[in-house]
Every structure is written in C-alpha cells, then in structure tokens.
CSV table of C-alpha atoms and ligand atoms in Angstrom, one decimal:
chain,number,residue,atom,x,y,z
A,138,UNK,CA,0.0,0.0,0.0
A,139,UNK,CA,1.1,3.5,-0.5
A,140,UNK,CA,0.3,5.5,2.5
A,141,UNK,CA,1.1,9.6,3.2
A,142,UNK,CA,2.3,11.0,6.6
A,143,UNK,CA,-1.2,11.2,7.9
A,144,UNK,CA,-2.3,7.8,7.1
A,145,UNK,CA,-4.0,8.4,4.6
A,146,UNK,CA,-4.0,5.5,2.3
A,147,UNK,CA,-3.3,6.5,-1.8
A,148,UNK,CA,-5.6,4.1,-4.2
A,149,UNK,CA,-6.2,6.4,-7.5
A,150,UNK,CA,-3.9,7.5,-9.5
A,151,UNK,CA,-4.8,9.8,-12.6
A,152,UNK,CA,-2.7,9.7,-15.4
A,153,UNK,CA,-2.0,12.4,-18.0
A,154,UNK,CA,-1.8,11.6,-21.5
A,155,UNK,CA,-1.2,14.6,-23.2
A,156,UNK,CA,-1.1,18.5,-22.2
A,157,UNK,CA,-2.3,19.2,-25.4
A,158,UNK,CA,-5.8,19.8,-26.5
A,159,UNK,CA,-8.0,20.7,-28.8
A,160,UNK,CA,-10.0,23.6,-26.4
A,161,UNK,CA,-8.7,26.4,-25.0
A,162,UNK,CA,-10.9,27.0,-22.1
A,163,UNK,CA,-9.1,30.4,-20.2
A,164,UNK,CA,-9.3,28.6,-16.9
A,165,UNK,CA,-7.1,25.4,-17.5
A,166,UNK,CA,-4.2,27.0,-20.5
A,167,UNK,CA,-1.9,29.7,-19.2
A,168,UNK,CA,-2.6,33.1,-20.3
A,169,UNK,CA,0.8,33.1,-22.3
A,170,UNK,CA,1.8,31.5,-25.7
A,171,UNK,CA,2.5,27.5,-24.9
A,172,UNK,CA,4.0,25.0,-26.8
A,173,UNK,CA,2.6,21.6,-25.9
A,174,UNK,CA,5.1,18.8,-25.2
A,175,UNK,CA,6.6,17.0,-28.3
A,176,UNK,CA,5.5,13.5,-28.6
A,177,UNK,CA,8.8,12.1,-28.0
A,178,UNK,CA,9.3,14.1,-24.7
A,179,UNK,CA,5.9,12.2,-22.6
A,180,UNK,CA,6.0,8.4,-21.5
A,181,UNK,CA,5.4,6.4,-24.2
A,182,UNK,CA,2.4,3.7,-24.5
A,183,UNK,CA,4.3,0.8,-23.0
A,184,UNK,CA,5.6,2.8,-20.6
A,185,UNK,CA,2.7,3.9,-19.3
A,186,UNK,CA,1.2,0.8,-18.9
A,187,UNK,CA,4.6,-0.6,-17.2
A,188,UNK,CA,4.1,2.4,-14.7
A,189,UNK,CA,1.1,1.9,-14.1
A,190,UNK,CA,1.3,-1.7,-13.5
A,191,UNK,CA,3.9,-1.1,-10.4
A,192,UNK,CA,1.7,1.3,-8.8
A,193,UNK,CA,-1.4,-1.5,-9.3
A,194,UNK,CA,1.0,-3.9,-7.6
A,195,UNK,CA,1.1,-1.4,-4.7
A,196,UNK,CA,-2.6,-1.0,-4.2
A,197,UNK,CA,-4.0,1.1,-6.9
A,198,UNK,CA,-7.3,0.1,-7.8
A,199,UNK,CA,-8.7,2.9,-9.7
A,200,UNK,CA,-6.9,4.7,-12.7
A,201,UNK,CA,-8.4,7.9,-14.2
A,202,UNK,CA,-7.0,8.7,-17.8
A,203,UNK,CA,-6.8,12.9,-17.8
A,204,UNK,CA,-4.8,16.0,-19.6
A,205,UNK,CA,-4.8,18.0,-21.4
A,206,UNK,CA,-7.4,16.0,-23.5
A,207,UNK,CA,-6.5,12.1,-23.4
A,208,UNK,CA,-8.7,11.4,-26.7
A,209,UNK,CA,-6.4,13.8,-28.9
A,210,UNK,CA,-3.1,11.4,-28.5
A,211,UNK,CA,-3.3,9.8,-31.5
A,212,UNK,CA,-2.5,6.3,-29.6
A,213,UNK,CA,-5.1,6.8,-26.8
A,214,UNK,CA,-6.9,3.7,-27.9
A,215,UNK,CA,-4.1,1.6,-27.7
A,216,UNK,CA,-3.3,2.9,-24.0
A,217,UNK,CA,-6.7,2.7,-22.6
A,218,UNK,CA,-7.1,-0.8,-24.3
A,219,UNK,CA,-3.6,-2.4,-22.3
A,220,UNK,CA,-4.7,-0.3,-19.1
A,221,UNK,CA,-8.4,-2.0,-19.4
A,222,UNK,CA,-6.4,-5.6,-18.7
A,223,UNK,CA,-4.4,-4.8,-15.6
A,224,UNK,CA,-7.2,-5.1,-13.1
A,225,UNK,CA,-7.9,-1.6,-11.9
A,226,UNK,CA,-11.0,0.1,-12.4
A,227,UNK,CA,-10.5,2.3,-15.3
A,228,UNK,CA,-12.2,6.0,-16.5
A,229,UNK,CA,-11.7,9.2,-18.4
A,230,UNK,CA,-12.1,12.7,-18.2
A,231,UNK,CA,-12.6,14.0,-21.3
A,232,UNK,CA,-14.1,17.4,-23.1
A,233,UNK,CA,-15.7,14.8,-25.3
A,234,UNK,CA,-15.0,16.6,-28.2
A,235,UNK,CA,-14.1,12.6,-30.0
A,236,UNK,CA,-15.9,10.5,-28.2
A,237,UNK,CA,-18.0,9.3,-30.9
A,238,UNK,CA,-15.0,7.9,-32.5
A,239,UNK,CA,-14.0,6.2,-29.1
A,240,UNK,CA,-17.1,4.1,-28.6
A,241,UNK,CA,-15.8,0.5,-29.4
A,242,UNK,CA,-13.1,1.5,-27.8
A,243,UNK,CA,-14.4,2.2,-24.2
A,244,UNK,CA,-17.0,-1.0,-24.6
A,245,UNK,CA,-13.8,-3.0,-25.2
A,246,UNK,CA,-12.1,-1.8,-22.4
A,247,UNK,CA,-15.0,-2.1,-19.9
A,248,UNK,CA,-15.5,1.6,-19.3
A,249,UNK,CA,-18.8,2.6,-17.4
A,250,UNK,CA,-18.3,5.7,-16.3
A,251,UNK,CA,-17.1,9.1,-18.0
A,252,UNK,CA,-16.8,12.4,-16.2
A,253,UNK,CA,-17.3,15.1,-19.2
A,254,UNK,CA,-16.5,18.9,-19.3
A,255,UNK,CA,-19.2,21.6,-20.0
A,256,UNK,CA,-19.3,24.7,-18.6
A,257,UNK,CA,-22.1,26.1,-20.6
A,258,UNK,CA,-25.6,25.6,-22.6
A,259,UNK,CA,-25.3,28.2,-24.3
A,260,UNK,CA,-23.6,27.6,-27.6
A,261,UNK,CA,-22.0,30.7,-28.1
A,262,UNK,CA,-20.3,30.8,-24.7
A,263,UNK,CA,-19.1,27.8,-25.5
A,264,UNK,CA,-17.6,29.2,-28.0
A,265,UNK,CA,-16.5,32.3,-25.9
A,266,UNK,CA,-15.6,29.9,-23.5
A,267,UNK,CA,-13.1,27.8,-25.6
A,268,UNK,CA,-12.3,29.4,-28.2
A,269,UNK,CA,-13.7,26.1,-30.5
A,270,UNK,CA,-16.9,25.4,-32.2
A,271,UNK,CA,-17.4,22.3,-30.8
A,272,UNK,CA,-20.8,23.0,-28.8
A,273,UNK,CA,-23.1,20.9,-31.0
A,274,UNK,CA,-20.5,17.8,-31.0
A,275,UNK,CA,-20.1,17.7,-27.6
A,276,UNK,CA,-23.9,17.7,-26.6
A,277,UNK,CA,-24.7,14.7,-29.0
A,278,UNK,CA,-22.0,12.6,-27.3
A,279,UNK,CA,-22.9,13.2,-23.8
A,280,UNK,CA,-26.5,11.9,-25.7
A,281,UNK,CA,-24.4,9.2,-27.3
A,282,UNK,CA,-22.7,7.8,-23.8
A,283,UNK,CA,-25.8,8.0,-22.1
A,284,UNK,CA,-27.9,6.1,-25.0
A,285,UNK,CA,-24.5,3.4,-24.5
A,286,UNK,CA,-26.0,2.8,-20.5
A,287,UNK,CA,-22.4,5.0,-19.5
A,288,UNK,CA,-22.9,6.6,-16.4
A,289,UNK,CA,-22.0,10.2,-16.8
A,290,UNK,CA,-20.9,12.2,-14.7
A,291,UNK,CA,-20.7,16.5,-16.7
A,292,UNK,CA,-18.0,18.9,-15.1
A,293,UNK,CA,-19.1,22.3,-14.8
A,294,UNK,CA,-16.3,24.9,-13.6
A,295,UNK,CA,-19.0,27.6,-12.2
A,296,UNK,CA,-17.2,31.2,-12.4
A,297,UNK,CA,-19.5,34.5,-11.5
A,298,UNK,CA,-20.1,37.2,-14.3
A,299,UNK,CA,-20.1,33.6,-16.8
A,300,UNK,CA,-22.1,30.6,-16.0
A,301,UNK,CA,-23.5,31.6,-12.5
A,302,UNK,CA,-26.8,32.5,-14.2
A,303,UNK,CA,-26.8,28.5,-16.0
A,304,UNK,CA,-26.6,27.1,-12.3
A,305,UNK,CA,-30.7,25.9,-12.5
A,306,UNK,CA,-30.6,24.9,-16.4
A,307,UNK,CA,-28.0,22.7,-15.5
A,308,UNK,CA,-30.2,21.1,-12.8
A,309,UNK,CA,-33.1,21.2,-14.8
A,310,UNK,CA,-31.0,18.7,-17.2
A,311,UNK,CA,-31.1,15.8,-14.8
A,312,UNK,CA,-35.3,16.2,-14.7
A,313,UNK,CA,-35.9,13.3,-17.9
A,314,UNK,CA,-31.8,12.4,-18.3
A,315,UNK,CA,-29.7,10.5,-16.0
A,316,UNK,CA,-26.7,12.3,-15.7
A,317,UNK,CA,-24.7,14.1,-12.9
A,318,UNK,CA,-23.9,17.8,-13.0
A,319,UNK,CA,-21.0,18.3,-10.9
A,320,UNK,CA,-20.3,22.6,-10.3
A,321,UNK,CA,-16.4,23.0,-9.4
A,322,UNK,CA,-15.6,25.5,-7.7
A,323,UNK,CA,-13.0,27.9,-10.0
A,324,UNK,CA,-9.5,27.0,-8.6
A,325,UNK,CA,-6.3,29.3,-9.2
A,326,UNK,CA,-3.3,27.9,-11.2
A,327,UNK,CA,-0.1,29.1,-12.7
A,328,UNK,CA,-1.3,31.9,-15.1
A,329,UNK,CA,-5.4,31.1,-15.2
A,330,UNK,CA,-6.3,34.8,-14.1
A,331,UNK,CA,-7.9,33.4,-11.4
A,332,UNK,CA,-9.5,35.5,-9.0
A,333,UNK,CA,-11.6,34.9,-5.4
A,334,UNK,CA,-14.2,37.3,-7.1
A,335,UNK,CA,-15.1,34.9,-9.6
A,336,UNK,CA,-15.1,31.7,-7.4
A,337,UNK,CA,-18.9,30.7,-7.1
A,338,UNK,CA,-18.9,29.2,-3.8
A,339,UNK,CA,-20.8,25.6,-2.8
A,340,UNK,CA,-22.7,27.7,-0.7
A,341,UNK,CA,-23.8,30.1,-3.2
A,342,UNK,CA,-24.0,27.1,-5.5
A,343,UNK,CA,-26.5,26.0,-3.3
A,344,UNK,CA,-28.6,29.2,-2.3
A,345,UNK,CA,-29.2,29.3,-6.1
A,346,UNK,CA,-30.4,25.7,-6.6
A,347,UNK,CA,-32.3,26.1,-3.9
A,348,UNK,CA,-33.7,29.0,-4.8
A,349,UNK,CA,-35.6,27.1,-7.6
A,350,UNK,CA,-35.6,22.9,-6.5
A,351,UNK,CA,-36.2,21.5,-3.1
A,352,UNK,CA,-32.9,19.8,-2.9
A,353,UNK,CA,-32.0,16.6,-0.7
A,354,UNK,CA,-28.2,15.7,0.4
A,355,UNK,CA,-27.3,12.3,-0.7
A,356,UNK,CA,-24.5,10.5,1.3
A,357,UNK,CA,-20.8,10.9,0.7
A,358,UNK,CA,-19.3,8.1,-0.7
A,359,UNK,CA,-15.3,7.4,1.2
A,360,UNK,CA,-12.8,9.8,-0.5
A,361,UNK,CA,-15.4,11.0,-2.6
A,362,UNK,CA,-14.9,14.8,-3.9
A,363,UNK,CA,-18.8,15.5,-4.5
A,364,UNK,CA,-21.3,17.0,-2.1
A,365,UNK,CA,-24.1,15.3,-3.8
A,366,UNK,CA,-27.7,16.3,-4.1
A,367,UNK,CA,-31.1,15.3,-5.5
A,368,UNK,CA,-34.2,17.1,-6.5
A,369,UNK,CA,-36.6,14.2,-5.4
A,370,UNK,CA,-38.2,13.1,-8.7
A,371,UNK,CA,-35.1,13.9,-11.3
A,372,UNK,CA,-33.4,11.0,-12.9
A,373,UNK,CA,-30.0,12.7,-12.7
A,374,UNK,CA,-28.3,14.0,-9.3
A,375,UNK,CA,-25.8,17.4,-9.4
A,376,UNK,CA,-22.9,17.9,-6.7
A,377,UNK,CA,-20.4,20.6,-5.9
A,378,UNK,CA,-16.8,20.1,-5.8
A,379,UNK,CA,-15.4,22.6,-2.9
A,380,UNK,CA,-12.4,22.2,-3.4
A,381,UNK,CA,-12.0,26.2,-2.7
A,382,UNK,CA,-14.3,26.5,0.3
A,383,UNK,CA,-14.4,23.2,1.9
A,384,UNK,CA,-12.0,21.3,0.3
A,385,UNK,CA,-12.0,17.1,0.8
A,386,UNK,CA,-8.4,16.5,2.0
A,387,UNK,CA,-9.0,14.6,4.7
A,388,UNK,CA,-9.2,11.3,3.1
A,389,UNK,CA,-7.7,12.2,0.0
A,390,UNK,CA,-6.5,9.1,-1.9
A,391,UNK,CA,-5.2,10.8,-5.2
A,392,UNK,CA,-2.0,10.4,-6.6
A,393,UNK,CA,-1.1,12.1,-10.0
A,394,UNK,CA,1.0,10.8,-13.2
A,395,UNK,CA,1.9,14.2,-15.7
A,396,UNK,CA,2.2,13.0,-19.3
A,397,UNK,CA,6.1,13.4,-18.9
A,398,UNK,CA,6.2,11.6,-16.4
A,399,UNK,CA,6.1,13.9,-13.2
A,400,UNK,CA,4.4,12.5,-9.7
A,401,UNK,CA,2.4,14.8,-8.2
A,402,UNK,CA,1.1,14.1,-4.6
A,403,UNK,CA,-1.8,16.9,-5.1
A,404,UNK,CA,-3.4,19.1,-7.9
A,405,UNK,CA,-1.3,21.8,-5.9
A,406,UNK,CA,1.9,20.5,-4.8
A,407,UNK,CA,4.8,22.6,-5.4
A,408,UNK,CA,7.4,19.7,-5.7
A,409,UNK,CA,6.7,16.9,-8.1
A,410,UNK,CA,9.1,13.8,-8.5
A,411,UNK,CA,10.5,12.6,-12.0
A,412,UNK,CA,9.8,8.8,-12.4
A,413,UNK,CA,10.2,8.4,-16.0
A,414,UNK,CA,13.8,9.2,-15.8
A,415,UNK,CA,14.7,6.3,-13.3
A,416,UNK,CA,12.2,4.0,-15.0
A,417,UNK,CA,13.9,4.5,-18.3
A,418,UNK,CA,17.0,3.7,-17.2
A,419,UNK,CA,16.0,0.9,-15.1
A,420,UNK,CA,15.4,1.7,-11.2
A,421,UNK,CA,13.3,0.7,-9.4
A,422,UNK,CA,10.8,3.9,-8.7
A,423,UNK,CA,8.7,2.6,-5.7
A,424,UNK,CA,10.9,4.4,-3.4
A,425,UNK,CA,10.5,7.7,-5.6
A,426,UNK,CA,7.0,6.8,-5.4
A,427,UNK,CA,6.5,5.8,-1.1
A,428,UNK,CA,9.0,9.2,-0.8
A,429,UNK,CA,6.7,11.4,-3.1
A,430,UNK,CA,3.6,10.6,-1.0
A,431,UNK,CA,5.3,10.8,2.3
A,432,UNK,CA,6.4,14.7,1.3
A,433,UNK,CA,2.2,15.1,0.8
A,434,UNK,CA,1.2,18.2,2.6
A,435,UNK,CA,-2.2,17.8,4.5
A,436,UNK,CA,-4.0,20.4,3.1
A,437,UNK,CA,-4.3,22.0,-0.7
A,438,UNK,CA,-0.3,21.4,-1.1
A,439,UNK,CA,0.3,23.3,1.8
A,440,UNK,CA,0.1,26.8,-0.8
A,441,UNK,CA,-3.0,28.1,1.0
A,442,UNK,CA,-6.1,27.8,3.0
A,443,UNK,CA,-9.6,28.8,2.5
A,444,UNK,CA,-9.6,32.0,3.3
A,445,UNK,CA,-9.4,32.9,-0.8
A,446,UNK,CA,-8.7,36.4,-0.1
A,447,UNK,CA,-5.6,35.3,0.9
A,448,UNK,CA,-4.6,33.8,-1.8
A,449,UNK,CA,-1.8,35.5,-4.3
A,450,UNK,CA,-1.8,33.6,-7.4
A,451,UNK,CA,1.5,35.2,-8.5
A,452,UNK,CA,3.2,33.4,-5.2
A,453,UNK,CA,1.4,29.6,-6.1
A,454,UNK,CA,3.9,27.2,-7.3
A,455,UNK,CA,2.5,25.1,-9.2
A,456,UNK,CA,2.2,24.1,-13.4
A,457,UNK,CA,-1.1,25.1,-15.2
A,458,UNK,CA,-3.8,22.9,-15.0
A,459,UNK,CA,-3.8,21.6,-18.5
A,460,UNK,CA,0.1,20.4,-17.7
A,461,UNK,CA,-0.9,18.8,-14.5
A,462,UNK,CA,-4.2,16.7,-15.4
A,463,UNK,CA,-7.0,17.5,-13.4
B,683,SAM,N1,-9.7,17.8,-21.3
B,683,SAM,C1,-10.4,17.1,-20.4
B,683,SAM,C2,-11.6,17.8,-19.9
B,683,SAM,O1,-11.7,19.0,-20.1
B,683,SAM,O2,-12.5,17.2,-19.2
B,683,SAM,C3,-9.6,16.6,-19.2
B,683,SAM,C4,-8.6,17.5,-18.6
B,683,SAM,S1,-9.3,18.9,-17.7
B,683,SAM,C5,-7.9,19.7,-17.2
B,683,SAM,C6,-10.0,18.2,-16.3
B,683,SAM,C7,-11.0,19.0,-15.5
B,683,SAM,O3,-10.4,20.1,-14.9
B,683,SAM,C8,-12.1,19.6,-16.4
B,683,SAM,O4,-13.4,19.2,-15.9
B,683,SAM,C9,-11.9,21.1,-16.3
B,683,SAM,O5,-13.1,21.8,-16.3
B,683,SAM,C10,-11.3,21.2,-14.9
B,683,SAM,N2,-10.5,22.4,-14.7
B,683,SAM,C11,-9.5,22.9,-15.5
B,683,SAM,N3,-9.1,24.1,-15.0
B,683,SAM,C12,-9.8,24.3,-13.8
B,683,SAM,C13,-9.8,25.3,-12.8
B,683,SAM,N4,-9.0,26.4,-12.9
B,683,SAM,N5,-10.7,25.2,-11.8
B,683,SAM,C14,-11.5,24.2,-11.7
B,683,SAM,N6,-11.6,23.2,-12.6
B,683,SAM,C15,-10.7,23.2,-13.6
B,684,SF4,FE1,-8.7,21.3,-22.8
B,684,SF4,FE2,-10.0,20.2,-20.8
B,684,SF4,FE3,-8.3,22.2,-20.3
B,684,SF4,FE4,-10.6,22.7,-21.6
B,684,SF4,S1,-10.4,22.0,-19.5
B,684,SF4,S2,-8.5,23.4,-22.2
B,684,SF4,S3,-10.9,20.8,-22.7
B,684,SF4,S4,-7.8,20.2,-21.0
C-alpha cells in the first residue's frame, strides 16, 4: 500500500496523456503563448502501462485517464485498451470533443463511467468559452454515452459574471436524463487569471439551486470529492466540488502521473518527483514513489487555505492545470 504521513492510504492515480488539446478554455491553458510537449518528450504507451502496473501492484485500484485531452493522443486507444487488462478500475475525463469515435473503444475496455466537461448551454459561450466550435459535437455525445447505459458524470467549472446564471438549467437537465452535473468551484493555477471574485462558492451554489428545486443531500461516498444532491423526482443527481471552500483533504486518496512523467502528490503540490527518468533507465521507482507521498502536505499542497482572499496567485507554485491533469 502506499500511505502519506497522515495515514492516509493512496488508491487512484490519474494519469496524464497529453497536455495538449483541442479547447482552449481560459481557466485550464496559461494566459501566455504555450507550446505543448513534443510526442517524443511524454512516456510512451508501453511505458505507461509498465508504470502503471507497479503502482497496481502497490494498491492502486482505480486509474483515471486525464490532460490535457486524453482522446487527442493519437494512440489513446491503444493505451486505454492495455490499461483495461491490468485489473484496476479504469475511467476518463474528457471534453468529449471525439468521443464518438471512441465508442468501441471504451466497450472493449470495460468503461462505465465518464466524467465530461461543459461549462455552458449556451452555444456561443461555449464558443467564448473555448475558443472552438465544438458546442453541437459535444452535446450529441454526452446523448451518445448516455444512450451506450455510460454513467455520466458532466464537469461544470462555475465562475460569476459567466455561468452563474446557468446554475438551474443545468439542474433542470437531470429532470428526464440520468446524468450528474457536478459545479467546481474555479481554482487558481499558474497563469489562469484566477481570482476569489469569480469563485462561485458551494454555498452560493446552493442558495441558487435552492432557490428554484427542493434539494436533498445524498451520502458521501469514502474519498469522494462530491457533495451530492437530488431534487426528489429527477433521474440525474448534481454535486459541488469545494475544493476552494471546503476542500476534501481529509481522506484524499489521489495520486497524479503528468504526461512526462512527473508524480504529483496533489493538484497543488509545489514539488513533483521525476519517475520516468529512473524508469527509463532501469530503477526501481517505488521508493521515488512511497518518498513522493510521504512529502504530501495535509491540506491544498500546503500553498494556502480557504480564506481565498488570501490567496496571491503570482506566489502559487505550481504548473497550469492543462500540464498537470485534473
Ligand atoms: N480535457 C479534459 C476535460 O476538459 O475534461 C480533461 C482535462 S481537464 C484539465 C479536467 C477537468 O479540470 C475539467 O473538468 C476542467 O473543467 C477542470 N478544470 C480545469 N481548470 C480548472 C480550474 N482552474 N478550476 C476548476 N476546474 C478546472
Ligand atoms: Fe482542454 Fe480540458 Fe483544459 Fe478545456 S479543461 S482546455 S478541454 S484540457
């Protein structure tokens, strides 16, 4: 097993594929000109899966598949394909931009559940949003996956002054359809322009909903990032992910893979530890990896608390989000 300072036992590990995308939402790319990472320069299929199968062996039991967008890597099938045999429960987060040409794929490799990005339902905020026209695409494949029986689970990064006012037609969604709306809570990264103005808290989150739904709290789940809800008679559920106001440290069992190869311990750790290097040329990397985890702060990376007016982005140490992997 592959436990922290603080007992707390790591389980999940989410891998990056790719920091490169075919979006640009504002939030995730840095505000300056950024050249994704050549092909050559990120772990290579094999070594992926060869990665992934020591962590596995060490008491991983659920892999996510992240980016940047995963489906753009041109081998992405073949990587979630030898990932689907090593015995770990396997998903994707994905803008869902390809999904459509992914559906064999994820029945072949046993995928039930997707968590998909969309911020807005309105088409040209999409637009606005990230910078594509890719509104239209995106909506028929969440129809697609939920036609398939694929539980899905849609990622909505709620920011005042842009979506706040989408908060109840997002609910309204999960009436007829059985999906899950999940509002994050805007969170501040290397160069995002992130600000505590715009965060839309889980409490605010909530007055709104409330403010049109009686809602009910559903149970937390064990490490689960979701405060979870229901409006009693809708197919679908929606949740807020507080990671800004109340984050979910406490029993955090999240370990993180960059697409070059780079262990994180937390979405904000200011340290990451190269395993690619040592696994290229041989080593053995559990002790990089039981080392990495030990170094895991207890809260947020140890780069700030929730009291967001605190926070100076300029003095975070950390990579954007789209080189990280959320
Ligand atoms: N491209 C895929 C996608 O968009 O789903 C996977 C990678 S993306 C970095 C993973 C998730 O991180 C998305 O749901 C995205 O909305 C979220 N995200 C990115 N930047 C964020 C930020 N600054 N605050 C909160 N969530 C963020
Ligand atoms: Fe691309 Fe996902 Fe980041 Fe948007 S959130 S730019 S889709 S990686």
């Amino acid at each position: 097993m592959i436990i922290d300072g603080f007992n707390r036992v790591h389980d999940y590990l989410r891998i990056s594929l790719t920091d490169n995308c075919n979006l640009r939402c504002f939030y995730c790319m840095p505000e300056e000109e950024y050249a994704f990472t050549p092909a050559s320069k990120l772990m290579q299929a094999e070594e992926i899966e060869a990665i992934a199968k020591v962590f596995i062996a060490n008491g991983v039991q659920k892999i996510r598949l992240t980016g940047g967008e995963p489906l753009v890597r041109k081998d992405a099938a073949d990587i979630i394909l030898r990932l689907s045999k090593l015995g770990a429960r396997l998903t994707l987060t994905t803008n869902a931009t390809r999904l459509h040409e992914y559906v064999d794929v994820i029945k072949e490799a046993g995928i039930n559940s997707l968590n998909i990005s969309l911020d807005t339902l309105n088409k040209e905020r999409f637009i606005m949003m990230t910078k594509r026209d890719q509104y239209d695409r995106v909506r028929s494949n969440i129809d697609r996956m939920i036609q398939e029986g694929i539980h899905v689970k849609v990622n909505v990064v709620a920011m005042k002054g842009l979506n706040d006012g989408e908060i109840i037609d997002f609910i309204r969604w999960t009436k007829d359809v059985p999906l899950h709306i999940r509002f994050i809570e805007f969170m501040p990264f290397s160069g995002n322009r992130w600000n505590s103005d715009r965060v839309m808290t889980w409490q605010q989150i909530l007055d709104v909903a409330s403010s049109a739904f009686d809602i009910l709290p559903l149970e937390r789940e064990a490490h689960e990032t979701a405060k979870k809800y229901i409006v009693p008679g809708h197919q679908g559920t929606f949740a807020v992910i507080s990671t800004m106001s109340a984050p979910f440290c406490g029993d955090c069992n999240r370990m993180r893979l960059t697409a070059d190869g780079k262990m994180k311990n937390c979405l904000f750790s200011q340290t990451e530890t190269d395993l690619l290097t040592p696994f290229r040329k041989g080593e053995d990397i559990m002790p990089l990896i039981r080392q990495n985890i030990l170094d895991k702060k207890k809260y947020l990376g140890g780069q700030f608390t929730t009291d967001m007016e605190k926070i100076e982005t300029s003095k975070l140490e950390n990579r954007s989000m789209i080189t990280i992997g959320g």
